[in-house]
Short mmCIF file of C-alpha atoms in Angstrom, two decimals:
data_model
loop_
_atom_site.label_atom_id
_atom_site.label_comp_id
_atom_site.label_asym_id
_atom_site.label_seq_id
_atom_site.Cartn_x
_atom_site.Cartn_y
_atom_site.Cartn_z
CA UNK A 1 0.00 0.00 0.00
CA UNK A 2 1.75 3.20 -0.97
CA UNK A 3 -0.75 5.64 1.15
CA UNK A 4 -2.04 7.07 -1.97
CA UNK A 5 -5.85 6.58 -2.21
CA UNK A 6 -7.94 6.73 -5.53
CA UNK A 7 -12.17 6.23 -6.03
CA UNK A 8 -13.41 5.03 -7.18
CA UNK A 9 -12.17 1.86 -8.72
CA UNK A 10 -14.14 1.12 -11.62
CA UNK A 11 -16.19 3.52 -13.60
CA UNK A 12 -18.44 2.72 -15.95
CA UNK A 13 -20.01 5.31 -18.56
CA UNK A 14 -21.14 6.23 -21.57
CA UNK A 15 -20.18 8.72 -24.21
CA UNK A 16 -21.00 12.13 -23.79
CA UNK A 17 -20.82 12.12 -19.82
CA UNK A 18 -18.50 13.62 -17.15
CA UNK A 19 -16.63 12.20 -14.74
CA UNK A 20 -14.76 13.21 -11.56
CA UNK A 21 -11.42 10.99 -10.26
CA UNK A 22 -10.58 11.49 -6.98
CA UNK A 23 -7.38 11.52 -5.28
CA UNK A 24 -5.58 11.84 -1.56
CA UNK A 25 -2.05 12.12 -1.24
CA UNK A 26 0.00 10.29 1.23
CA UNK A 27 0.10 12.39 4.11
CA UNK A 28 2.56 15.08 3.89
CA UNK A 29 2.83 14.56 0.28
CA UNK A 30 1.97 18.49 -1.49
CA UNK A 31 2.70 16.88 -4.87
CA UNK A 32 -0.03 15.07 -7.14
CA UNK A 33 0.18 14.08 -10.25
CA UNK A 34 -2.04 12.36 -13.06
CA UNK A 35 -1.14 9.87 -15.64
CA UNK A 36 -3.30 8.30 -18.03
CA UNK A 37 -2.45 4.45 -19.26
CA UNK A 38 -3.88 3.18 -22.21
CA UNK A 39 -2.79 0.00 -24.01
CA UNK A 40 -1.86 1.98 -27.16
CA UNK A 41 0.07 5.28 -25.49
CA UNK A 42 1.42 3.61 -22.44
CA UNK A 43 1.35 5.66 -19.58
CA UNK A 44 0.74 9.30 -20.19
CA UNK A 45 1.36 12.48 -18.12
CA UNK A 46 -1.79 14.65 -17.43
CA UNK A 47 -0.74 16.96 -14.94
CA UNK A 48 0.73 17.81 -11.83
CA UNK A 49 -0.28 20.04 -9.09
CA UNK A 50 2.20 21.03 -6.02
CA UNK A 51 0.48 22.88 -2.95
CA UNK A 52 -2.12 23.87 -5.20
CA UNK A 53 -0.80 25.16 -7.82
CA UNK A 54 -0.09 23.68 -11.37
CA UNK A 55 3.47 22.64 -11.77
CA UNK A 56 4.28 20.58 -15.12
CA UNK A 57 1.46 19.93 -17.90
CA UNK A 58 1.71 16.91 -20.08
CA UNK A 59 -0.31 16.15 -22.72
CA UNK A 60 -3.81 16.45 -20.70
CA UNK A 61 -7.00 17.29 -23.46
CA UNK A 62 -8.83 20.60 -23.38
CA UNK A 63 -11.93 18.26 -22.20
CA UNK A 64 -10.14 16.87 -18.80
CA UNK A 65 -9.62 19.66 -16.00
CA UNK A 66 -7.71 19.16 -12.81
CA UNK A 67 -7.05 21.12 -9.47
CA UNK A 68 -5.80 20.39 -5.93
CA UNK A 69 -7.76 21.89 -3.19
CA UNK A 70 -6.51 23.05 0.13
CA UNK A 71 -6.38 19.95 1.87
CA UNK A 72 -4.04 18.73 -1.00
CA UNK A 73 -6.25 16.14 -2.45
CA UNK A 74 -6.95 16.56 -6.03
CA UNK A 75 -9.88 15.79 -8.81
CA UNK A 76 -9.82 14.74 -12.05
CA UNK A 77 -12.64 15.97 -14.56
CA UNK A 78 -13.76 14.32 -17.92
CA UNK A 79 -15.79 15.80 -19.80
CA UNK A 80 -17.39 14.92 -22.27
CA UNK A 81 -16.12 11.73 -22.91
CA UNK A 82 -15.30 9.88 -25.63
CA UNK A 83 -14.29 6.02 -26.27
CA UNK A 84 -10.75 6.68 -26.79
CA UNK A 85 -10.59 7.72 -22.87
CA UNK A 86 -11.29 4.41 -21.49
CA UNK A 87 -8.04 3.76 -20.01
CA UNK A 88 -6.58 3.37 -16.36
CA UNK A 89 -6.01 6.61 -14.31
CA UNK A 90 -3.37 7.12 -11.88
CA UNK A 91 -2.60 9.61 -9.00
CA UNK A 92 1.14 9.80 -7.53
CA UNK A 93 2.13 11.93 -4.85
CA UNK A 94 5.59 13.23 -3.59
CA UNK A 95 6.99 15.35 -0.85
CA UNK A 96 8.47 18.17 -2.99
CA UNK A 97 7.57 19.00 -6.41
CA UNK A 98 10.63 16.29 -7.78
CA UNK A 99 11.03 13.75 -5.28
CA UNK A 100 10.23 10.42 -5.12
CA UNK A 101 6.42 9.49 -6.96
CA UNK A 102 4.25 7.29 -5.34
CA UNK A 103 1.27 5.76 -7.07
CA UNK A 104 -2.29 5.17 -6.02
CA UNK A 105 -3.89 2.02 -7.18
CA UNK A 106 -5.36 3.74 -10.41
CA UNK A 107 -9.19 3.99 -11.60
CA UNK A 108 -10.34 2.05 -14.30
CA UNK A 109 -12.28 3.95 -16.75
CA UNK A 110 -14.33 2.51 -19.40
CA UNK A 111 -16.71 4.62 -21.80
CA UNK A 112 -19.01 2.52 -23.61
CA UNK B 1 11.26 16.30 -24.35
CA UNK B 2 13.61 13.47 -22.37
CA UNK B 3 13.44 10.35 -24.44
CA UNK B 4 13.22 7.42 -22.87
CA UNK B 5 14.11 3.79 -24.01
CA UNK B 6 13.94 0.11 -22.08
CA UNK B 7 14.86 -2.89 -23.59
CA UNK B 8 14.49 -5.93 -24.03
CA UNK B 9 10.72 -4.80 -24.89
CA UNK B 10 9.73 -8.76 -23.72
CA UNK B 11 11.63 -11.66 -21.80
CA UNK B 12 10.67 -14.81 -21.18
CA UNK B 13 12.25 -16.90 -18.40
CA UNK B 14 12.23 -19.76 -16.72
CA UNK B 15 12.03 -19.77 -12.59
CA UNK B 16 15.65 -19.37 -11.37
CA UNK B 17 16.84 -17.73 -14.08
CA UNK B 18 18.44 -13.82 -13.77
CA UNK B 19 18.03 -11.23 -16.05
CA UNK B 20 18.91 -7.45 -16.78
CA UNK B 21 16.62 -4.65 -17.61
CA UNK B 22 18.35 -1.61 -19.07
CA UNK B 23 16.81 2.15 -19.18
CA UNK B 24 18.73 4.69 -21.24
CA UNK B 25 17.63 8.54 -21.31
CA UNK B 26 18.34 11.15 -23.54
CA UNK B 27 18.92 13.81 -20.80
CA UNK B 28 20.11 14.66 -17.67
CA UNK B 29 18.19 14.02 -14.81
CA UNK B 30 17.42 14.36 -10.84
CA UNK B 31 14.77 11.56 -10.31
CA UNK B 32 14.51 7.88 -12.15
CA UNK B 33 12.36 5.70 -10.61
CA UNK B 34 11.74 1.74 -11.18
CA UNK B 35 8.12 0.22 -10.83
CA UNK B 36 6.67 -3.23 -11.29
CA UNK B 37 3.41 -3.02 -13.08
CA UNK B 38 1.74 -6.27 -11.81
CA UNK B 39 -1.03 -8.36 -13.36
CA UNK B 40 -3.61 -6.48 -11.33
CA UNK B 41 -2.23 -2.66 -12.59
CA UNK B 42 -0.76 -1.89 -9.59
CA UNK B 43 2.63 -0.01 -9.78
CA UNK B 44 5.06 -0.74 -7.08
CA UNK B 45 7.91 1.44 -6.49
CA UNK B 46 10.89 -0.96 -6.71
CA UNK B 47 13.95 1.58 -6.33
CA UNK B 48 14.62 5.41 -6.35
CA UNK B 49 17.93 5.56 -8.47
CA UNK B 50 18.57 8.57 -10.16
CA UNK B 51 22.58 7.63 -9.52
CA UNK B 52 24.41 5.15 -7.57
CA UNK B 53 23.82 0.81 -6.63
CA UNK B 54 20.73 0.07 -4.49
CA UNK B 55 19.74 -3.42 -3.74
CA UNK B 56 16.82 -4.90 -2.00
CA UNK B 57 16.38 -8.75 -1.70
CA UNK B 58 16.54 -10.71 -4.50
CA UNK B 59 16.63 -6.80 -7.00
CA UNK B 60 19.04 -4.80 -7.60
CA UNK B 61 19.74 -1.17 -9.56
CA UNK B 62 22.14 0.77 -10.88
CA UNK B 63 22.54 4.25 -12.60
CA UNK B 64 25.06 5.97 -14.27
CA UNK B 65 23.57 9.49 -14.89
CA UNK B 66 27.06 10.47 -16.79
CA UNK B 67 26.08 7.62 -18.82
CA UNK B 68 22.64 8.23 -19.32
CA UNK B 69 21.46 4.23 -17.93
CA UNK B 70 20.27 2.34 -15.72
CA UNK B 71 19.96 -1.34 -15.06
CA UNK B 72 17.90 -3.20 -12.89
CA UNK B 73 18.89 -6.86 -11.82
CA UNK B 74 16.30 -9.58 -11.07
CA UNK B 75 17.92 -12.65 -9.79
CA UNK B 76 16.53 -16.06 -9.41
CA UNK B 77 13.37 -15.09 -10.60
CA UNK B 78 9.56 -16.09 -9.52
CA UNK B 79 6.81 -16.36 -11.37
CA UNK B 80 5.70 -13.81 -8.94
CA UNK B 81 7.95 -11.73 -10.71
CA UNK B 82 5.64 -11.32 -13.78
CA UNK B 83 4.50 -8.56 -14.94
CA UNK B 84 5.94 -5.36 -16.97
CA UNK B 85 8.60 -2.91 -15.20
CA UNK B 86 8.87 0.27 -16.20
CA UNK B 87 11.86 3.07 -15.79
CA UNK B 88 10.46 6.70 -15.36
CA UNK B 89 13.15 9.80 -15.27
CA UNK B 90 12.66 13.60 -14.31
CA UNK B 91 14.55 16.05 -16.51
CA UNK B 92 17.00 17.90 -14.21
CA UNK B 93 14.78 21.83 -14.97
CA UNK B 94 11.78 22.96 -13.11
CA UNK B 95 8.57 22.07 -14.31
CA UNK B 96 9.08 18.72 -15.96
CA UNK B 97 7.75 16.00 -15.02
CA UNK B 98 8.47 11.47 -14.28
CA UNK B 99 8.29 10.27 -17.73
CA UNK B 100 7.52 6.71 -18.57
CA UNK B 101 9.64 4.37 -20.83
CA UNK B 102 7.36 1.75 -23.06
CA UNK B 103 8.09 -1.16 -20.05
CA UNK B 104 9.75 -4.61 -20.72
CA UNK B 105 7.30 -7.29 -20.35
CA UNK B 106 8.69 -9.91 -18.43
CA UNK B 107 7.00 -13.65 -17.80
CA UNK B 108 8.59 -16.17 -15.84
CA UNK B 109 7.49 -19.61 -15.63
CA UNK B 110 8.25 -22.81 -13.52
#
């Protein structure tokens, strides 16, 4: 158990919907960050937030939005989707904004 | 951006057997990482290497950032072992972030 937490597990939608990804940091962690693994683009940066502010953007769509809120957990919007999203979403967290990543145990995301 | 490269891409072993997983980047860097991606998805944070020898148990890691590589050593493998590990570096400049080589599949069996 690396201390990061992610919900929910599975998600199960359709096209045209929005979702929200949740994620808590291990405690003391003010780093998140979001990658995005599908089985044709291997695992993808979205984002990454430290102490609430953005820090490093990857190659995160105009349609997903992100933030980390004051008590340094974070959210991950989709919206609207499409069926090229279905993939698994991770959260990592770190101390500093470059330290050691640790990585939640992802959400699985399908869009039907 | 850093490129990233692991090889081999797949390996196929038989329990008992060691192997070596190499990593080379394209850039200088203060963060590489190793995870084991196991059949279930999880990642598991095998070693923070971004220079020097690490081992733990039966794994081991090295990195020579003049180089640009690292290597990570599985010896006498498991079938519990399985799975695809990945290298992920951190450009040494603010702002970047871990980037993810393509994995080598590995599959051990008895």
């Amino acid at each position: 158990d690396s201390g990061v937490t992610q919900t929910p597990k599975h998600l199960i939608t359709a096209t045209g919907q929005r979702v929200t990804l949740r994620c808590s940091p291990r405690s003391g962690d003010l780093s998140v960050y979001w990658y995005q693994q599908s089985l044709d683009q291997g695992l993808q940066f979205l984002i990454q937030y430290y102490n609430g502010e953005e820090r490093a953007k990857g190659n995160i769509l105009e349609r997903f939005s992100a933030q980390q809120f004051p008590d340094l957990h974070s959210e991950l919007n989709l919206s609207p989707l499409e069926l090229g999203d279905s993939a698994l979403y991770f959260c990592a967290s770190s101390v500093g904004p470059s330290g050691q990543a640790y990585f939640g145990p992802g959400t699985r995301l399908t869009v039907t | 951006g850093i490129q990233v490269e692991q090889s081999p891409p797949d390996l196929i072993l038989q329990e008992g057997a060691n192997s070596t997983l190499r990593c080379n980047f394209s850039d200088s860097v203060n963060n590489l990482q190793w995870f084991h991606q196991n059949p279930w998805g999880q990642l598991i944070n095998l070693f923070y290497i971004p220079s020097g020898t690490k081992q733990n148990g039966r794994l081991s890691a090295t990195t020579v950032a003049t180089e640009r590589y690292s290597l990570l050593y599985i010896s006498s493998s498991q079938t519990t072992d399985s799975g695809v590990y990945f290298c992920a570096v951190r450009r040494n400049q603010a702002g970047t972030a871990l980037i993810f080589g393509k994995g080598t599949t590995l599959s051990v069996s008895s």
